[in-house]
Coordinates of C-alpha atoms and ligand atoms in Angstrom, one line a residue:
M1 CA 96.5 102.2 134.0
T2 CA 98.5 101.9 130.8
R3 CA 98.2 104.5 128.0
I4 CA 95.6 103.8 125.4
Y5 CA 97.0 104.5 121.9
L6 CA 95.1 105.3 118.8
S7 CA 95.8 102.0 116.9
P8 CA 98.6 100.0 118.5
P9 CA 99.9 96.7 117.2
D10 CA 98.0 93.6 118.1
V11 CA 100.4 90.6 117.8
G12 CA 100.2 87.2 119.5
E13 CA 101.6 83.7 119.8
E14 CA 101.3 82.9 116.0
E15 CA 103.4 85.9 115.0
R16 CA 106.0 85.0 117.7
R17 CA 106.1 81.4 116.5
L18 CA 106.6 82.4 112.8
L19 CA 109.1 85.1 113.7
L20 CA 111.2 82.5 115.6
D21 CA 110.9 80.1 112.8
A22 CA 112.3 82.7 110.5
F23 CA 115.1 83.5 112.9
D24 CA 116.0 79.9 113.5
S25 CA 116.1 79.1 109.8
N26 CA 118.8 81.8 109.4
W27 CA 116.8 83.4 106.5
I28 CA 117.6 86.8 108.0
A29 CA 117.6 88.8 104.8
P30 CA 115.2 90.8 102.5
L31 CA 114.3 87.5 100.9
G32 CA 113.3 84.0 102.0
P33 CA 110.5 81.5 102.4
H34 CA 108.3 83.8 104.6
V35 CA 108.5 86.6 102.1
D36 CA 107.4 84.3 99.2
A37 CA 104.6 82.9 101.4
F38 CA 103.4 86.3 102.6
E39 CA 103.1 87.5 99.0
A40 CA 101.3 84.4 97.9
E41 CA 98.9 84.4 100.9
L42 CA 98.0 88.1 100.5
A43 CA 97.5 87.7 96.7
D44 CA 95.3 84.8 97.4
R45 CA 93.2 86.7 99.9
L46 CA 92.7 89.6 97.5
G47 CA 92.1 87.4 94.4
V48 CA 95.0 88.9 92.4
P49 CA 97.7 86.9 90.7
A50 CA 100.8 88.8 92.0
A51 CA 102.0 90.7 95.0
L52 CA 105.4 92.1 96.0
A53 CA 106.4 92.6 99.7
L54 CA 108.3 95.9 100.3
T55 CA 109.8 97.9 103.1
S56 CA 106.9 100.3 103.3
G57 CA 103.6 101.5 101.7
T58 CA 105.5 104.6 100.6
A59 CA 108.0 102.4 98.7
A60 CA 105.1 100.5 97.1
L61 CA 103.5 103.8 96.0
H62 CA 106.8 105.1 94.7
L63 CA 107.4 102.0 92.6
S64 CA 103.8 102.0 91.3
L65 CA 104.2 105.5 89.8
L66 CA 107.6 104.5 88.3
L67 CA 106.0 101.4 86.7
L68 CA 103.5 103.7 85.0
G69 CA 106.3 105.9 83.7
V70 CA 105.3 109.0 85.8
G71 CA 108.1 111.6 85.6
P72 CA 109.0 115.2 85.5
G73 CA 106.4 117.5 84.0
D74 CA 103.5 115.1 84.7
D75 CA 100.5 115.8 86.8
V76 CA 99.0 113.1 89.1
L77 CA 95.5 113.6 90.6
V78 CA 95.5 112.7 94.3
P79 CA 93.0 113.4 97.1
S80 CA 93.8 116.3 99.3
Q81 CA 92.6 114.5 102.4
T82 CA 95.2 111.8 103.0
F83 CA 98.5 111.1 104.7
V84 CA 101.3 113.1 103.1
A85 CA 103.0 110.0 101.6
T86 CA 100.4 109.7 98.9
A87 CA 101.5 113.1 97.4
N88 CA 105.2 112.8 98.3
V89 CA 105.8 109.9 96.0
V90 CA 104.5 112.0 93.1
T91 CA 107.0 114.8 94.1
Y92 CA 109.9 112.2 94.4
L93 CA 109.5 111.7 90.7
G94 CA 109.5 115.4 89.7
A95 CA 105.8 115.2 88.9
R96 CA 103.1 117.5 90.3
P97 CA 100.3 116.3 92.6
V98 CA 97.0 118.0 91.8
L99 CA 95.0 117.9 95.0
V100 CA 91.3 117.0 94.7
D101 CA 88.7 117.6 97.4
S102 CA 86.7 114.9 99.2
H103 CA 83.0 114.0 98.6
P104 CA 81.1 114.8 101.8
D105 CA 79.2 111.5 101.7
T106 CA 82.3 109.3 101.7
W107 CA 85.3 111.7 102.6
T108 CA 87.1 110.0 99.7
I109 CA 88.1 111.7 96.4
D110 CA 85.2 113.4 94.8
P111 CA 84.4 111.5 91.5
D112 CA 82.5 114.5 90.1
L113 CA 85.6 116.8 90.4
V114 CA 87.7 114.1 88.9
A115 CA 85.3 113.6 85.9
E116 CA 85.1 117.4 85.3
D117 CA 88.9 117.8 85.5
L118 CA 89.6 115.0 83.1
A119 CA 87.1 116.4 80.6
D120 CA 88.6 119.8 80.9
R121 CA 92.2 118.4 80.6
A122 CA 91.2 116.3 77.6
R123 CA 90.0 119.5 75.8
R124 CA 93.3 121.1 76.7
G125 CA 95.4 118.1 75.7
R126 CA 96.9 117.9 79.3
L127 CA 95.7 114.6 80.8
P128 CA 97.3 113.5 84.1
A129 CA 99.7 110.7 84.0
A130 CA 97.6 108.8 86.7
L131 CA 94.9 109.1 89.3
L132 CA 96.1 108.0 92.7
T133 CA 93.0 107.2 94.9
V134 CA 93.0 106.6 98.6
D135 CA 90.7 104.3 100.6
L136 CA 90.4 106.7 103.5
Y137 CA 90.3 105.3 107.0
G138 CA 89.4 102.0 105.4
Q139 CA 86.5 103.3 103.2
C140 CA 87.0 102.6 99.5
A141 CA 86.8 105.4 97.0
D142 CA 83.9 105.2 94.5
Y143 CA 85.5 102.9 92.0
D144 CA 82.7 102.5 89.5
R145 CA 82.6 106.2 88.9
L146 CA 86.4 106.8 89.1
L147 CA 87.4 103.8 86.9
G148 CA 84.7 104.8 84.4
S149 CA 86.0 108.3 84.0
C150 CA 89.6 107.2 83.8
A151 CA 88.9 104.5 81.3
E152 CA 87.2 107.1 79.1
Y153 CA 90.4 109.1 78.8
G154 CA 92.9 106.2 79.2
V155 CA 94.2 107.5 82.5
P156 CA 95.7 104.7 84.7
V157 CA 94.5 104.3 88.3
I158 CA 96.6 103.4 91.3
E159 CA 94.9 102.5 94.6
D160 CA 96.5 103.6 97.8
A161 CA 94.8 101.0 100.1
A162 CA 97.4 101.6 102.8
E163 CA 94.6 101.9 105.4
A164 CA 92.1 99.5 103.8
L165 CA 93.3 95.9 104.0
G166 CA 90.1 93.8 104.4
S167 CA 87.7 96.5 103.1
S168 CA 85.6 95.9 100.0
Y169 CA 83.7 97.8 97.3
G170 CA 80.9 96.0 95.5
G171 CA 82.0 92.7 96.9
K172 CA 85.6 93.1 95.6
E173 CA 88.6 93.5 97.9
A174 CA 90.2 96.9 98.4
G175 CA 93.6 97.1 96.6
S176 CA 92.3 95.1 93.6
F177 CA 91.0 98.1 91.6
G178 CA 93.1 99.9 89.1
A179 CA 96.4 99.0 87.6
L180 CA 98.2 98.6 90.9
G181 CA 97.2 98.5 94.6
V182 CA 99.3 99.4 97.7
F183 CA 99.1 98.3 101.3
S184 CA 101.0 99.5 104.4
F185 CA 101.9 97.3 107.4
N186 CA 103.1 100.2 109.4
G187 CA 102.8 99.8 113.2
N188 CA 99.4 101.5 113.4
K189 CA 97.7 99.7 110.6
I190 CA 95.0 96.9 110.9
I191 CA 97.8 94.4 110.5
T192 CA 101.5 95.2 111.0
T193 CA 105.0 94.0 110.3
S194 CA 106.3 96.9 112.3
G195 CA 107.1 98.5 109.0
G196 CA 106.3 97.1 105.6
G197 CA 104.1 97.3 102.5
M198 CA 102.8 95.3 99.6
L199 CA 102.3 96.2 95.9
V200 CA 99.7 94.1 94.1
S201 CA 98.4 93.9 90.6
H202 CA 96.4 91.8 88.1
D203 CA 99.3 92.3 85.8
V204 CA 102.1 89.8 86.7
G205 CA 104.5 91.6 84.3
L206 CA 104.2 94.9 86.3
I207 CA 104.9 93.1 89.6
E208 CA 107.9 91.3 88.0
R209 CA 109.3 94.7 86.9
A210 CA 108.7 96.1 90.4
R211 CA 110.6 93.1 91.9
Y212 CA 113.6 93.9 89.7
L213 CA 113.5 97.6 90.5
S214 CA 113.1 96.9 94.2
T215 CA 116.3 94.8 94.3
Q216 CA 118.6 97.4 92.9
A217 CA 117.7 96.7 89.3
R218 CA 120.3 93.9 89.1
Q219 CA 120.5 92.1 85.8
P220 CA 120.1 88.3 85.9
V221 CA 123.8 87.5 85.5
V222 CA 126.3 86.2 88.0
H223 CA 128.3 89.4 88.4
Y224 CA 126.7 92.7 89.4
E225 CA 125.4 94.3 86.2
H226 CA 123.1 97.3 86.2
T227 CA 121.5 99.1 83.3
E228 CA 119.0 101.1 85.3
I229 CA 118.7 102.8 88.7
G230 CA 117.0 100.6 91.2
F231 CA 116.1 100.6 94.9
N232 CA 116.6 98.6 98.0
Y233 CA 112.9 98.1 98.9
R234 CA 112.4 94.5 99.7
L235 CA 110.8 93.3 103.0
S236 CA 112.8 91.3 105.5
N237 CA 112.0 87.7 105.9
L238 CA 111.7 88.2 109.6
L239 CA 109.0 90.9 109.1
A240 CA 107.2 88.8 106.5
A241 CA 106.9 86.0 109.1
V242 CA 105.2 88.5 111.4
G243 CA 102.9 89.6 108.5
R244 CA 101.9 86.0 107.8
G245 CA 100.8 85.6 111.4
Q246 CA 98.9 88.9 111.3
L247 CA 97.2 87.9 108.1
R248 CA 95.9 84.7 109.7
G249 CA 94.2 86.9 112.3
L250 CA 92.8 89.5 109.9
D251 CA 89.2 88.4 110.0
D252 CA 89.2 88.5 113.8
R253 CA 90.7 91.9 113.8
L254 CA 88.1 93.1 111.2
A255 CA 85.3 91.8 113.4
R256 CA 86.8 93.5 116.4
R257 CA 87.2 96.9 114.7
A258 CA 83.6 96.7 113.4
A259 CA 82.4 96.0 116.9
I260 CA 84.4 98.9 118.2
N261 CA 82.8 101.2 115.6
R262 CA 79.3 99.9 116.6
A263 CA 80.0 100.4 120.3
Y264 CA 81.1 104.0 119.8
R265 CA 78.0 104.7 117.7
S266 CA 75.8 103.4 120.5
L267 CA 77.8 105.1 123.3
L268 CA 78.1 108.5 121.6
G269 CA 75.3 108.5 119.1
D270 CA 72.9 110.4 121.3
L271 CA 75.3 113.3 121.9
P272 CA 74.2 116.5 120.1
G273 CA 76.8 117.7 117.6
I274 CA 78.6 114.4 117.1
R275 CA 78.4 112.7 113.7
F276 CA 80.3 109.7 112.5
M277 CA 82.3 109.4 109.3
P278 CA 79.6 108.3 106.7
E279 CA 79.7 104.7 105.5
A280 CA 79.0 104.5 101.8
A281 CA 76.4 101.9 100.8
Y282 CA 78.7 100.6 98.0
G283 CA 81.2 98.9 100.2
V284 CA 82.2 97.4 103.6
P285 CA 85.0 99.3 105.3
N286 CA 87.5 97.7 107.6
H287 CA 86.9 100.3 110.3
W288 CA 90.6 100.9 110.7
L289 CA 89.9 104.1 112.6
T290 CA 86.5 105.3 113.9
C291 CA 86.3 109.0 113.1
I292 CA 83.8 111.6 114.3
L293 CA 82.9 115.2 113.5
V294 CA 82.3 117.5 116.4
D295 CA 80.1 120.5 115.7
P296 CA 81.2 122.9 118.5
D297 CA 77.9 124.9 118.4
A298 CA 75.8 121.8 119.1
F299 CA 78.2 119.9 121.3
G300 CA 79.3 123.0 123.3
A301 CA 83.1 122.3 122.8
G302 CA 85.3 121.4 119.9
H303 CA 87.3 118.3 119.0
T304 CA 90.4 120.0 120.5
E305 CA 88.7 119.9 124.0
I306 CA 87.7 116.3 123.5
R307 CA 91.3 115.4 122.5
Q308 CA 92.7 117.2 125.5
A309 CA 90.3 115.6 127.9
L310 CA 91.3 112.2 126.6
E311 CA 95.0 113.1 126.7
D312 CA 94.6 114.1 130.4
E313 CA 93.5 110.5 131.0
D314 CA 96.5 109.2 129.0
I315 CA 94.3 108.3 126.0
E316 CA 95.4 109.1 122.5
A317 CA 93.1 110.6 119.9
R318 CA 94.2 112.4 116.8
P319 CA 92.7 115.1 114.4
T320 CA 91.8 113.7 111.0
W321 CA 94.4 114.1 108.3
K322 CA 95.1 117.8 107.7
P323 CA 94.3 118.2 103.9
L324 CA 97.4 118.5 101.8
H325 CA 96.2 121.8 100.2
L326 CA 96.5 123.3 103.8
Q327 CA 100.0 121.9 104.3
P328 CA 102.8 124.4 104.0
V329 CA 104.8 121.9 101.9
Y330 CA 102.0 121.8 99.3
A331 CA 100.9 125.4 99.5
D332 CA 101.8 125.9 95.8
A333 CA 100.1 122.7 94.5
P334 CA 97.1 123.1 92.3
V335 CA 93.8 122.2 94.1
L336 CA 90.3 121.4 92.9
G337 CA 87.8 122.5 95.6
G338 CA 89.0 122.1 99.1
A339 CA 86.1 123.3 101.2
V340 CA 84.8 119.8 102.0
S341 CA 88.1 118.3 103.3
G342 CA 88.8 121.7 105.0
A343 CA 85.5 121.4 106.9
I344 CA 86.2 117.8 107.9
Y345 CA 89.6 118.8 109.2
E346 CA 88.0 121.6 111.3
Q347 CA 85.8 119.2 113.1
G348 CA 87.4 115.7 112.6
L349 CA 88.8 113.5 115.3
C350 CA 90.0 109.8 115.1
L351 CA 89.1 107.8 118.3
P352 CA 91.2 105.0 119.7
S353 CA 90.3 102.0 117.6
G354 CA 92.9 99.3 118.3
S355 CA 91.6 95.7 118.1
R356 CA 92.7 95.0 121.7
L357 CA 90.4 97.6 123.1
E358 CA 87.9 96.1 125.6
T359 CA 84.3 97.2 126.1
A360 CA 85.3 98.8 129.4
D361 CA 87.9 100.9 127.6
L362 CA 85.3 102.1 125.1
E363 CA 82.9 102.9 127.9
R364 CA 85.6 104.9 129.7
I365 CA 86.6 106.8 126.5
S366 CA 82.9 107.6 125.8
A367 CA 82.2 108.7 129.3
I368 CA 85.1 111.2 129.1
I369 CA 83.6 112.6 125.9
H370 CA 80.2 112.9 127.6
T371 CA 81.8 115.0 130.3
V372 CA 83.2 117.5 127.7
A373 CA 79.7 118.1 126.1
R374 CA 78.0 121.4 127.0
P375 CA 74.9 121.3 124.9
Ligands
PLP401 C1 96.9 106.7 103.0 C2 98.3 106.3 103.3 N1 99.2 106.2 102.3 C3 100.5 105.8 102.5 C4 100.9 105.5 103.7 C5 102.4 105.2 103.9 O1 102.6 103.9 104.3 P1 104.0 103.5 105.1 O2 104.0 104.2 106.4 O3 104.0 102.0 105.2 O4 105.1 104.0 104.2 C6 100.0 105.6 104.8 C7 100.4 105.3 106.2 O5 101.4 105.2 106.8 C8 98.7 106.0 104.6 O6 97.9 106.1 105.6

């Protein structure tokens, strides 16, 4: 039996056809017709006027902060419970990530903590340069609350929707909130280009400036003229071709991930001590990963034992993101709260969720989890 990975790529004939088309056209460069089309098709899907295809989600996050003028001495509010890239881009610019705890009902950044902190900072004249939200495991943050608080104090919002392509909040697509939105097409995401990212915005001017910065900030003259520091961040035409094929299959993949989530709920829901990541009524998640909390007292074993039992059967599961305030590299970063994300990390496990998983795989995974329970 082959190993079951957490969230492996799911590519098919359409991706292969488009990739070969790119190859045969000899547009083998970080520009070309597939890059242009991938941007236009993603922007269209999201209902935004502009998108920029980049080498990674991290590159897109980095540019988004640069575009807002974030720099040394600034603070940026970020959730503690996220992949480290969200905070690292703040650090790249010499700014300071301020780590904010999760709300227990959504696991996303706590809007009350954000509102309190902004009010306090406004009194002290020390507003953050931006709020960087994360749509965690495909669940949108609470944008009505967050955008409201930020608008009150004129703080720009960037949406890290790296994990959330296809999710929505109040009927609007993830990535379309705030000044800029970011997606990742890393190999484990709901759609992949092997590596890649996209920066989107309602502000065409911001995306045009990002395009210039992402191509080494070259001036529009025939010789190589540079007045600013730029980056080599554009996505390859070959990878954009793969991304176009993946995007065409996004709805099928969303349906499959939702079905996987439902199947786990029915196969594991009766086990004492197992709870699923809550789904907020305000949106529809893309179910990128199905995550559970394991209460060792009620279940009779912890998530580590479940993970090991699955690993013994060559099945990959992973702990939920270790909060950044518990990471050695961010030990000195200021933190607001921390108990909620810390408790989620103590008990959290991400189950295999790839869109190629069959019902028989889900039954096998669930049966193994049942054998670990000692209620
Ligand atoms: C929340 C979040 N932000 C940022 C990233 C970084 O994206 P990339 O790996 O494409 O640089 C990821 C995933 O990789 C992520 O999960």
